[in-house]
Coordinates of C-alpha atoms and ligand atoms in Angstrom, one line a residue:
M1140 CA 159.0 32.3 28.3
N1141 CA 156.8 29.9 30.2
V1142 CA 153.5 29.3 28.4
D1143 CA 151.9 26.8 30.7
T1144 CA 150.2 27.4 34.0
I1145 CA 151.2 25.3 37.0
A1146 CA 149.7 24.4 40.3
A1147 CA 150.7 22.7 43.5
I1148 CA 149.9 22.4 47.1
A1149 CA 152.2 24.9 48.8
T1150 CA 151.7 23.9 52.4
A1151 CA 152.9 20.8 54.2
V1152 CA 150.5 17.8 53.6
G1153 CA 148.7 16.7 56.7
E1154 CA 146.2 17.9 59.2
S1155 CA 146.2 21.7 59.6
G1156 CA 144.0 24.7 60.0
I1157 CA 144.3 25.8 56.4
A1158 CA 146.1 24.6 53.3
V1159 CA 147.2 26.7 50.3
I1160 CA 147.1 25.7 46.6
R1161 CA 149.2 27.9 44.5
I1162 CA 148.7 28.5 40.7
S1163 CA 151.0 30.5 38.5
G1164 CA 151.2 31.3 34.8
P1165 CA 149.4 33.2 32.1
H1166 CA 146.1 31.4 32.6
A1167 CA 146.2 31.4 36.4
V1168 CA 143.3 33.8 36.9
E1169 CA 141.2 32.6 34.1
A1170 CA 141.6 29.0 35.0
A1171 CA 140.8 29.6 38.6
A1172 CA 137.8 31.7 37.8
R1173 CA 136.2 28.6 36.3
F1174 CA 136.1 26.9 39.6
V1175 CA 135.7 29.9 41.9
R1176 CA 132.4 31.5 42.7
S1177 CA 132.7 34.7 44.5
R1178 CA 130.9 38.0 44.6
Q1179 CA 133.4 39.6 42.2
D1180 CA 134.3 37.9 39.0
L1181 CA 137.9 36.8 39.6
R1182 CA 138.8 37.9 36.0
Q1183 CA 138.1 41.5 36.9
A1184 CA 139.7 41.3 40.3
P1185 CA 142.4 43.9 40.9
S1186 CA 145.9 42.6 41.9
H1187 CA 146.5 41.8 45.5
T1188 CA 142.9 41.2 46.6
V1189 CA 141.4 38.4 48.6
H1190 CA 138.0 37.0 47.8
Y1191 CA 135.7 34.9 49.9
S1192 CA 134.6 32.1 47.5
H1193 CA 133.2 28.7 47.0
I1194 CA 135.0 26.1 44.9
V1195 CA 132.5 24.6 42.5
E1196 CA 132.7 21.7 40.1
A1197 CA 132.5 23.0 36.6
G1198 CA 130.0 20.4 35.4
S1199 CA 127.5 20.1 38.2
G1200 CA 128.0 23.5 39.7
E1201 CA 128.1 21.8 43.1
A1202 CA 130.1 23.7 45.8
I1203 CA 132.8 21.4 47.2
E1204 CA 134.8 23.8 49.4
E1205 CA 134.8 27.1 51.0
A1206 CA 138.0 29.1 50.3
L1207 CA 139.8 32.4 50.4
V1208 CA 141.2 33.2 47.0
T1209 CA 144.1 35.7 46.5
V1210 CA 144.8 37.2 43.2
M1211 CA 148.3 38.6 42.5
R1212 CA 149.0 39.8 39.0
G1213 CA 152.5 39.7 37.5
P1214 CA 155.0 41.0 37.7
R1215 CA 154.3 41.9 41.3
S1216 CA 154.2 38.3 42.5
F1217 CA 156.6 35.6 43.7
T1218 CA 157.0 34.2 40.2
A1219 CA 156.5 37.5 38.4
E1220 CA 153.6 35.8 36.6
D1221 CA 149.9 35.9 37.4
V1222 CA 149.5 34.0 40.7
V1223 CA 146.3 32.8 42.4
E1224 CA 146.5 31.3 45.9
I1225 CA 143.5 29.3 47.1
S1226 CA 143.4 28.8 50.9
T1227 CA 141.1 25.9 51.8
H1228 CA 140.4 24.0 54.9
G1229 CA 143.4 22.0 56.0
G1230 CA 143.6 18.2 55.7
I1231 CA 144.4 16.0 52.9
V1232 CA 141.0 15.5 51.4
A1233 CA 140.0 19.2 50.9
V1234 CA 143.2 20.2 49.1
K1235 CA 143.4 17.1 47.0
R1236 CA 139.9 17.6 45.7
V1237 CA 140.6 21.2 44.8
L1238 CA 143.9 20.4 43.1
E1239 CA 142.4 17.5 41.2
L1240 CA 139.6 19.8 39.9
L1241 CA 142.2 22.3 38.7
L1242 CA 144.4 19.6 37.0
A1243 CA 141.4 18.0 35.4
S1244 CA 140.6 21.2 33.6
G1245 CA 143.4 20.5 31.2
D1246 CA 145.1 23.9 31.0
I1247 CA 146.9 23.6 34.3
R1248 CA 149.6 21.0 35.1
L1249 CA 151.1 19.9 38.3
A1250 CA 154.3 21.9 39.1
E1251 CA 157.6 20.2 39.5
P1252 CA 159.5 20.6 42.8
G1253 CA 160.9 24.2 43.0
E1254 CA 159.2 25.3 39.8
F1255 CA 157.6 28.4 41.3
T1256 CA 161.0 29.6 42.5
K1257 CA 162.6 28.6 39.2
R1258 CA 160.1 30.8 37.4
A1259 CA 161.0 33.6 39.7
F1260 CA 164.6 33.1 38.7
L1261 CA 163.9 32.7 35.0
N1262 CA 161.7 35.8 35.0
G1263 CA 164.6 37.7 36.5
R1264 CA 162.9 38.5 39.8
I1265 CA 165.7 36.8 41.8
D1266 CA 169.1 35.4 41.0
L1267 CA 170.3 31.9 41.6
S1268 CA 172.0 32.6 44.9
Q1269 CA 168.8 34.1 46.1
A1270 CA 166.8 31.1 45.0
E1271 CA 169.2 28.8 46.8
A1272 CA 168.8 30.9 49.9
I1273 CA 165.1 30.4 49.8
M1274 CA 165.7 26.7 50.1
D1275 CA 168.1 27.4 53.0
L1276 CA 165.4 29.5 54.6
I1277 CA 162.9 26.6 54.4
R1278 CA 165.4 24.2 55.8
S1279 CA 166.9 26.3 58.5
K1280 CA 167.0 24.8 62.0
S1281 CA 167.9 27.8 64.1
D1282 CA 167.1 31.5 64.3
R1283 CA 170.6 32.4 63.2
A1284 CA 170.6 30.1 60.2
F1285 CA 167.3 31.7 59.2
S1286 CA 168.7 35.2 59.5
V1287 CA 171.8 34.3 57.4
A1288 CA 169.5 32.8 54.7
L1289 CA 167.1 35.7 54.8
K1290 CA 170.0 38.1 54.3
Q1291 CA 171.0 36.2 51.2
V1292 CA 167.4 36.1 49.9
E1293 CA 167.4 39.8 50.2
G1294 CA 170.4 39.9 47.9
A1295 CA 173.3 40.6 50.2
L1296 CA 175.6 38.1 48.5
S1297 CA 174.3 38.9 45.0
K1298 CA 175.3 42.6 45.6
K1299 CA 178.8 41.7 46.7
I1300 CA 179.3 39.4 43.7
G1301 CA 177.8 42.0 41.4
T1302 CA 180.4 44.6 42.6
L1303 CA 183.3 42.2 42.0
R1304 CA 182.1 41.3 38.6
H1305 CA 181.7 44.9 37.7
R1306 CA 185.3 45.5 38.4
L1307 CA 186.4 42.6 36.3
I1308 CA 184.2 43.7 33.4
E1309 CA 185.8 47.1 33.5
L1310 CA 189.2 45.5 33.4
L1311 CA 188.1 43.3 30.5
A1312 CA 186.9 46.3 28.6
H1313 CA 190.2 48.0 29.2
I1314 CA 192.1 45.0 28.0
E1315 CA 189.9 44.9 24.9
V1316 CA 190.7 48.5 24.0
N1317 CA 194.3 47.7 24.4
I1318 CA 194.1 44.7 22.1
D1319 CA 192.1 46.7 19.5
Y1320 CA 194.4 49.7 19.5
P1321 CA 197.9 48.4 20.3
E1322 CA 199.5 51.6 18.9
H1323 CA 198.3 53.3 22.0
D1324 CA 201.2 51.6 23.7
V1325 CA 199.8 51.4 27.2
T1326 CA 200.6 47.7 27.5
E1327 CA 202.7 48.3 30.5
M1328 CA 200.0 50.2 32.3
T1329 CA 197.5 47.5 31.4
G1330 CA 199.7 44.9 32.9
A1331 CA 199.8 46.8 36.2
Y1332 CA 196.1 47.3 36.0
I1333 CA 195.5 43.6 35.5
K1334 CA 197.7 42.7 38.4
D1335 CA 196.2 45.3 40.8
T1336 CA 192.6 44.6 40.0
S1337 CA 193.1 40.8 40.1
R1338 CA 194.8 41.0 43.4
E1339 CA 192.2 43.3 44.9
V1340 CA 189.2 41.3 43.7
S1341 CA 190.9 38.1 44.9
D1342 CA 191.4 39.6 48.3
E1343 CA 187.8 40.5 48.5
I1344 CA 186.8 36.9 47.6
E1345 CA 189.2 35.6 50.3
R1346 CA 187.4 37.7 52.9
L1347 CA 184.1 36.3 51.7
L1348 CA 185.5 32.8 52.0
K1349 CA 186.6 33.4 55.6
T1350 CA 183.0 33.5 56.5
A1351 CA 182.4 30.1 54.9
N1352 CA 183.2 28.0 57.9
E1353 CA 181.0 30.0 60.2
G1354 CA 178.3 30.2 57.6
K1355 CA 178.3 26.4 57.3
I1356 CA 178.2 26.0 61.0
L1357 CA 175.2 28.4 61.3
R1358 CA 173.5 26.6 58.5
E1359 CA 174.1 23.0 59.5
G1360 CA 174.9 23.1 63.1
I1361 CA 178.1 21.9 64.8
M1362 CA 178.3 18.1 64.8
T1363 CA 178.5 17.5 68.5
A1364 CA 179.2 14.4 70.5
I1365 CA 178.4 14.2 74.2
V1366 CA 180.6 11.6 75.7
G1367 CA 181.6 10.5 79.2
R1368 CA 181.5 7.5 81.6
P1369 CA 178.1 6.3 82.8
N1370 CA 176.5 8.5 85.5
V1371 CA 178.6 11.6 84.9
G1372 CA 175.5 13.6 83.7
K1373 CA 175.3 13.3 80.0
S1374 CA 171.6 12.8 79.8
S1375 CA 171.1 15.6 82.3
L1376 CA 173.1 17.8 79.9
L1377 CA 171.1 16.6 77.0
N1378 CA 167.9 17.4 78.7
A1379 CA 169.1 20.8 79.9
L1380 CA 170.1 21.7 76.3
S1381 CA 166.8 20.5 74.9
Q1382 CA 164.5 22.1 77.4
S1383 CA 166.0 25.5 77.6
N1384 CA 166.3 25.7 73.8
K1385 CA 163.2 24.3 72.3
A1386 CA 164.9 21.4 70.6
I1387 CA 164.0 20.7 67.1
V1388 CA 164.1 16.9 66.8
T1389 CA 164.6 15.9 63.2
D1390 CA 164.9 12.7 61.5
I1391 CA 167.5 13.6 58.8
P1392 CA 166.8 11.8 55.6
G1393 CA 169.8 10.3 53.9
T1394 CA 171.8 9.4 57.0
T1395 CA 172.6 5.7 57.1
R1396 CA 172.7 5.6 60.9
D1397 CA 169.4 4.8 62.4
V1398 CA 169.8 7.3 65.2
I1399 CA 167.8 10.4 65.4
E1400 CA 169.8 13.6 65.5
E1401 CA 168.7 16.5 67.5
Y1402 CA 169.3 20.2 67.0
V1403 CA 169.6 22.4 70.0
T1404 CA 170.9 25.9 70.2
V1405 CA 173.1 27.3 72.9
N1406 CA 172.9 31.1 72.9
G1407 CA 172.2 31.0 69.2
I1408 CA 174.9 28.5 68.4
P1409 CA 173.2 25.5 66.6
L1410 CA 174.5 22.1 67.7
R1411 CA 173.7 19.0 65.9
L1412 CA 173.9 16.3 68.6
L1413 CA 175.1 12.9 67.6
D1414 CA 173.9 9.6 68.9
T1415 CA 171.6 11.0 71.5
A1416 CA 169.7 7.7 71.3
G1417 CA 172.7 6.1 72.9
I1418 CA 172.4 8.4 75.8
R1419 CA 168.6 8.4 76.1
E1420 CA 167.4 5.0 75.2
T1421 CA 169.6 2.7 77.2
T1422 CA 168.3 2.2 80.7
D1423 CA 171.2 0.1 81.7
V1424 CA 173.5 2.6 83.4
V1425 CA 176.6 0.6 82.6
E1426 CA 175.7 0.4 79.0
R1427 CA 175.1 4.2 78.6
I1428 CA 177.6 5.4 76.1
G1429 CA 180.5 3.2 77.1
V1430 CA 183.9 4.0 75.7
E1431 CA 183.3 1.8 72.7
R1432 CA 180.1 3.6 71.7
S1433 CA 181.8 6.9 72.2
R1434 CA 184.4 6.1 69.7
G1435 CA 181.7 6.1 66.9
A1436 CA 180.3 9.4 67.9
L1437 CA 183.7 10.9 68.4
S1438 CA 184.9 10.0 64.9
E1439 CA 182.1 12.1 63.3
A1440 CA 182.1 15.0 65.7
D1441 CA 183.5 18.5 65.1
L1442 CA 182.9 19.3 68.7
V1443 CA 183.2 16.9 71.7
L1444 CA 181.6 17.7 75.0
L1445 CA 183.4 15.4 77.4
V1446 CA 181.6 15.2 80.7
L1447 CA 183.6 14.3 83.8
N1448 CA 182.3 13.9 87.4
S1449 CA 184.3 16.4 89.5
A1450 CA 183.1 14.7 92.6
E1451 CA 185.2 11.6 91.8
P1452 CA 188.9 11.2 91.0
L1453 CA 189.8 10.9 87.3
Q1454 CA 189.4 7.2 86.2
E1455 CA 191.1 5.1 83.5
D1456 CA 188.0 5.4 81.2
D1457 CA 188.1 9.2 81.6
R1458 CA 191.7 9.2 80.5
T1459 CA 190.9 7.0 77.5
L1460 CA 188.2 9.4 76.4
L1461 CA 190.4 12.4 76.9
R1462 CA 193.0 10.7 74.7
L1463 CA 190.4 9.8 72.1
A1464 CA 189.2 13.4 72.0
A1465 CA 192.6 14.9 71.7
D1466 CA 192.5 15.5 68.0
R1467 CA 189.0 17.1 68.1
Q1468 CA 187.8 20.5 69.3
T1469 CA 187.0 19.4 72.9
I1470 CA 185.3 21.1 75.8
V1471 CA 185.7 19.2 79.1
I1472 CA 182.7 19.7 81.3
L1473 CA 183.5 19.3 85.0
N1474 CA 180.0 18.4 86.2
K1475 CA 178.6 18.1 89.7
T1476 CA 180.5 21.1 91.1
D1477 CA 177.8 21.4 93.7
L1478 CA 179.4 18.3 95.4
P1479 CA 182.7 18.3 97.2
A1480 CA 185.5 18.2 94.6
A1481 CA 187.5 15.0 94.3
L1482 CA 189.0 15.3 90.9
D1483 CA 192.5 16.6 90.7
E1484 CA 192.3 19.2 87.9
R1485 CA 196.1 19.3 87.5
E1486 CA 195.7 15.9 85.8
L1487 CA 193.7 17.5 83.0
A1488 CA 196.5 19.8 82.0
D1489 CA 198.1 17.0 80.1
Y1490 CA 195.0 16.7 77.8
V1491 CA 193.3 20.1 77.4
P1492 CA 194.1 23.8 77.9
E1493 CA 192.5 25.5 80.9
S1494 CA 190.3 27.5 78.4
A1495 CA 188.6 24.3 77.3
I1496 CA 187.4 23.4 80.8
V1497 CA 184.0 24.4 81.9
R1498 CA 182.8 23.9 85.4
M1499 CA 179.1 23.2 85.7
S1500 CA 176.4 21.9 87.9
I1501 CA 173.8 20.7 85.5
A1502 CA 171.5 19.6 88.3
E1503 CA 171.5 23.1 89.7
E1504 CA 171.4 24.7 86.2
R1505 CA 174.7 26.5 86.7
G1506 CA 177.4 27.0 84.0
M1507 CA 175.3 26.9 80.8
E1508 CA 176.5 30.5 79.9
R1509 CA 180.1 29.5 80.4
L1510 CA 179.5 26.5 78.1
A1511 CA 178.1 28.7 75.4
R1512 CA 181.0 31.1 75.7
A1513 CA 183.5 28.3 75.4
I1514 CA 181.8 27.0 72.2
S1515 CA 181.8 30.4 70.6
D1516 CA 185.4 30.9 71.5
L1517 CA 186.3 27.7 69.7
F1518 CA 184.2 28.2 66.6
F1519 CA 183.6 31.9 66.1
S1520 CA 186.9 33.3 67.3
G1521 CA 185.1 34.6 70.3
A1522 CA 182.1 36.4 68.9
I1523 CA 179.3 35.4 66.6
E1524 CA 178.9 38.2 64.1
S1525 CA 175.8 40.2 64.2
G1526 CA 173.0 39.6 61.7
D1527 CA 174.2 42.0 59.1
M1528 CA 177.1 39.9 58.1
T1529 CA 177.2 38.2 54.8
Y1530 CA 178.1 34.6 55.1
V1531 CA 178.9 32.2 52.3
S1532 CA 177.6 28.8 53.4
N1533 CA 176.6 27.0 50.2
V1534 CA 179.2 24.5 49.0
R1535 CA 178.6 25.3 45.4
H1536 CA 179.3 29.0 46.0
I1537 CA 182.4 28.1 48.0
A1538 CA 183.8 26.0 45.2
L1539 CA 183.2 28.7 42.6
L1540 CA 184.8 31.4 44.8
K1541 CA 187.9 29.2 45.2
Q1542 CA 188.1 28.6 41.5
S1543 CA 187.8 32.3 40.7
I1544 CA 190.7 33.0 43.1
Q1545 CA 192.7 30.5 41.1
A1546 CA 191.8 32.1 37.8
L1547 CA 192.8 35.5 39.1
S1548 CA 196.1 34.2 40.4
D1549 CA 196.7 32.7 37.0
A1550 CA 196.1 36.1 35.4
V1551 CA 198.6 37.7 37.7
E1552 CA 201.2 35.0 37.1
A1553 CA 200.7 35.2 33.3
T1554 CA 201.1 39.0 33.4
E1555 CA 204.3 38.7 35.4
A1556 CA 205.6 36.1 32.9
G1557 CA 205.1 38.6 30.1
I1558 CA 202.4 36.6 28.4
P1559 CA 200.4 38.7 25.9
I1560 CA 197.4 40.4 27.3
D1561 CA 194.9 38.8 24.9
I1562 CA 195.9 35.4 26.5
V1563 CA 195.8 36.8 30.0
Q1564 CA 192.3 38.1 29.3
I1565 CA 191.1 34.5 29.1
D1566 CA 191.9 34.0 32.9
V1567 CA 190.2 37.3 33.8
R1568 CA 187.1 36.3 31.8
R1569 CA 187.1 32.9 33.4
A1570 CA 187.0 34.5 36.9
W1571 CA 184.2 36.8 35.8
E1572 CA 182.2 33.8 34.5
L1573 CA 182.8 31.7 37.6
L1574 CA 181.4 34.5 39.8
G1575 CA 178.5 34.7 37.4
E1576 CA 177.7 31.1 38.0
I1577 CA 177.0 31.9 41.7
V1578 CA 174.2 34.3 40.8
G1579 CA 173.2 32.3 37.7
D1580 CA 174.2 34.7 35.0
T1581 CA 176.5 32.2 33.4
A1582 CA 175.1 29.0 34.7
G1583 CA 174.0 26.2 32.3
D1584 CA 170.5 24.8 32.1
S1585 CA 171.5 21.4 33.6
L1586 CA 172.9 23.1 36.7
I1587 CA 169.8 25.2 37.0
D1588 CA 167.6 22.1 36.7
Q1589 CA 169.6 20.3 39.2
I1590 CA 169.5 23.1 41.8
F1591 CA 165.7 23.5 41.6
S1592 CA 165.0 19.8 41.6
Q1593 CA 166.2 19.8 45.3
F1594 CA 163.3 22.1 46.3
C1595 CA 160.1 20.9 47.8
L1596 CA 156.9 20.7 45.9
G1597 CA 154.9 23.9 45.8
K1598 CA 157.9 26.2 46.4
Ligands
GDP194 P1 174.7 9.8 82.3 O1 174.7 8.4 82.7 O2 176.0 10.3 82.0 O3 173.7 10.1 81.3 O4 174.2 10.6 83.7 P2 172.8 11.2 84.1 O5 172.6 12.5 83.4 O6 171.8 10.1 84.0 O7 173.2 11.5 85.6 C1 173.5 10.6 86.6 C2 173.1 11.0 87.9 O8 173.9 12.2 88.3 C3 171.7 11.4 88.1 O9 171.2 10.9 89.3 C4 171.7 12.9 88.0 O10 170.6 13.5 88.7 C5 173.0 13.2 88.7 N1 173.5 14.5 88.3 C6 173.6 15.1 87.1 N2 174.2 16.3 87.1 C7 174.4 16.6 88.4 C8 175.0 17.7 89.1 O11 175.4 18.7 88.5 N3 175.1 17.6 90.4 C9 174.7 16.5 91.1 N4 174.8 16.5 92.4 N5 174.1 15.4 90.5 C10 174.0 15.4 89.2

């Protein structure tokens, strides 16, 4: 299907120990062999072998790089085509020289973003939901997000969708027979069969959708705002979260705010912390996340960690923040419990339930477990499922699942209204097609192009 051979740098560009250039397509081995000098002729190399080589300029014969060259012949490769991977020294110069050499040869062109994965899809090695999960895998910010994506790469979701589609296609076949041989007068039975199967498949999809919220959280992190009056312990909390959890600090492209967001995990729960710059950068204690600045972070947050100083009586600013946080999922952190208590906890009852109050001494590193527990109670109905759970987290999949439920409910309604089954069949077929779009069976070219264009180069 793909006649041309493509190449791209597969590792992140910059200084590194090694870098990898990946080549895929019918001429991969032959084209690479022209530049690679190794003890064994690459063209004769068996699949899945690694060769110590020099990269030489075709004209001058001059060696420009030392490399390890891996040959993987299709279909046992990532793209299901012949693949050659050249591992060179890291750094921008070495890889660029090798890549330019390859491209100058004329029979290799630069790959588009995601084109390797797209070929794996077009060659039938993976389906669309698996390809999308590969992207999630690359972008995952926490161990758990990684596990969820890996599960999907391995085909957990595809299998579920496959089973559901199989039931619908059996139903469609049954309807077809009934349309073709109406004298068999089993219309009534067919009606019952349509209703039962549609409801059952629809219930299964509902169950899958229930995981969507948690899947999204695991993938993207809970948008979390840490708020509180100056000096209550916000930056101490931030530091405690970052240090104990190997924070990944990311500059998320596409956000208009000029703040840097940070990811931390609390017992495996990924939090995406909002406006940490406001907590960290201001040295003026009075300025540090005043009530005004908190409003901004609060408006975006799914989770509010409201820090109070338990060693002082509740103040007007505390009350204002408690009120502002009222319509959010809020955990009130009573900090500084190592000091004598001065805050009357009965006052809090007007704002938050007891279950949302966590007593901590951040300075003495006490209470972090309780905080994690409180967050998982709020977002994961108590427990985060183990790694073998299938989560739906992709918005495209969620939309398609919802539409297929609608189509199935249309089928049930139409059957109940006594509409002829050849018309009802249209709804069932639609559900089957919508589910097929998730795995890419019934997805159009433009959708496929759009999905793969979001990938990084070399993947
Ligand atoms: P922020 O202004 O809300 O960011 O507060 P900081 O995190 O800068 O903390 C203000 C002060 O309270 C600092 O001197 C911290 O060392 C202190 N502090 C933070 N947490 C605790 C705690 O649990 N107990 C005690 N005794 N002091 C704390």
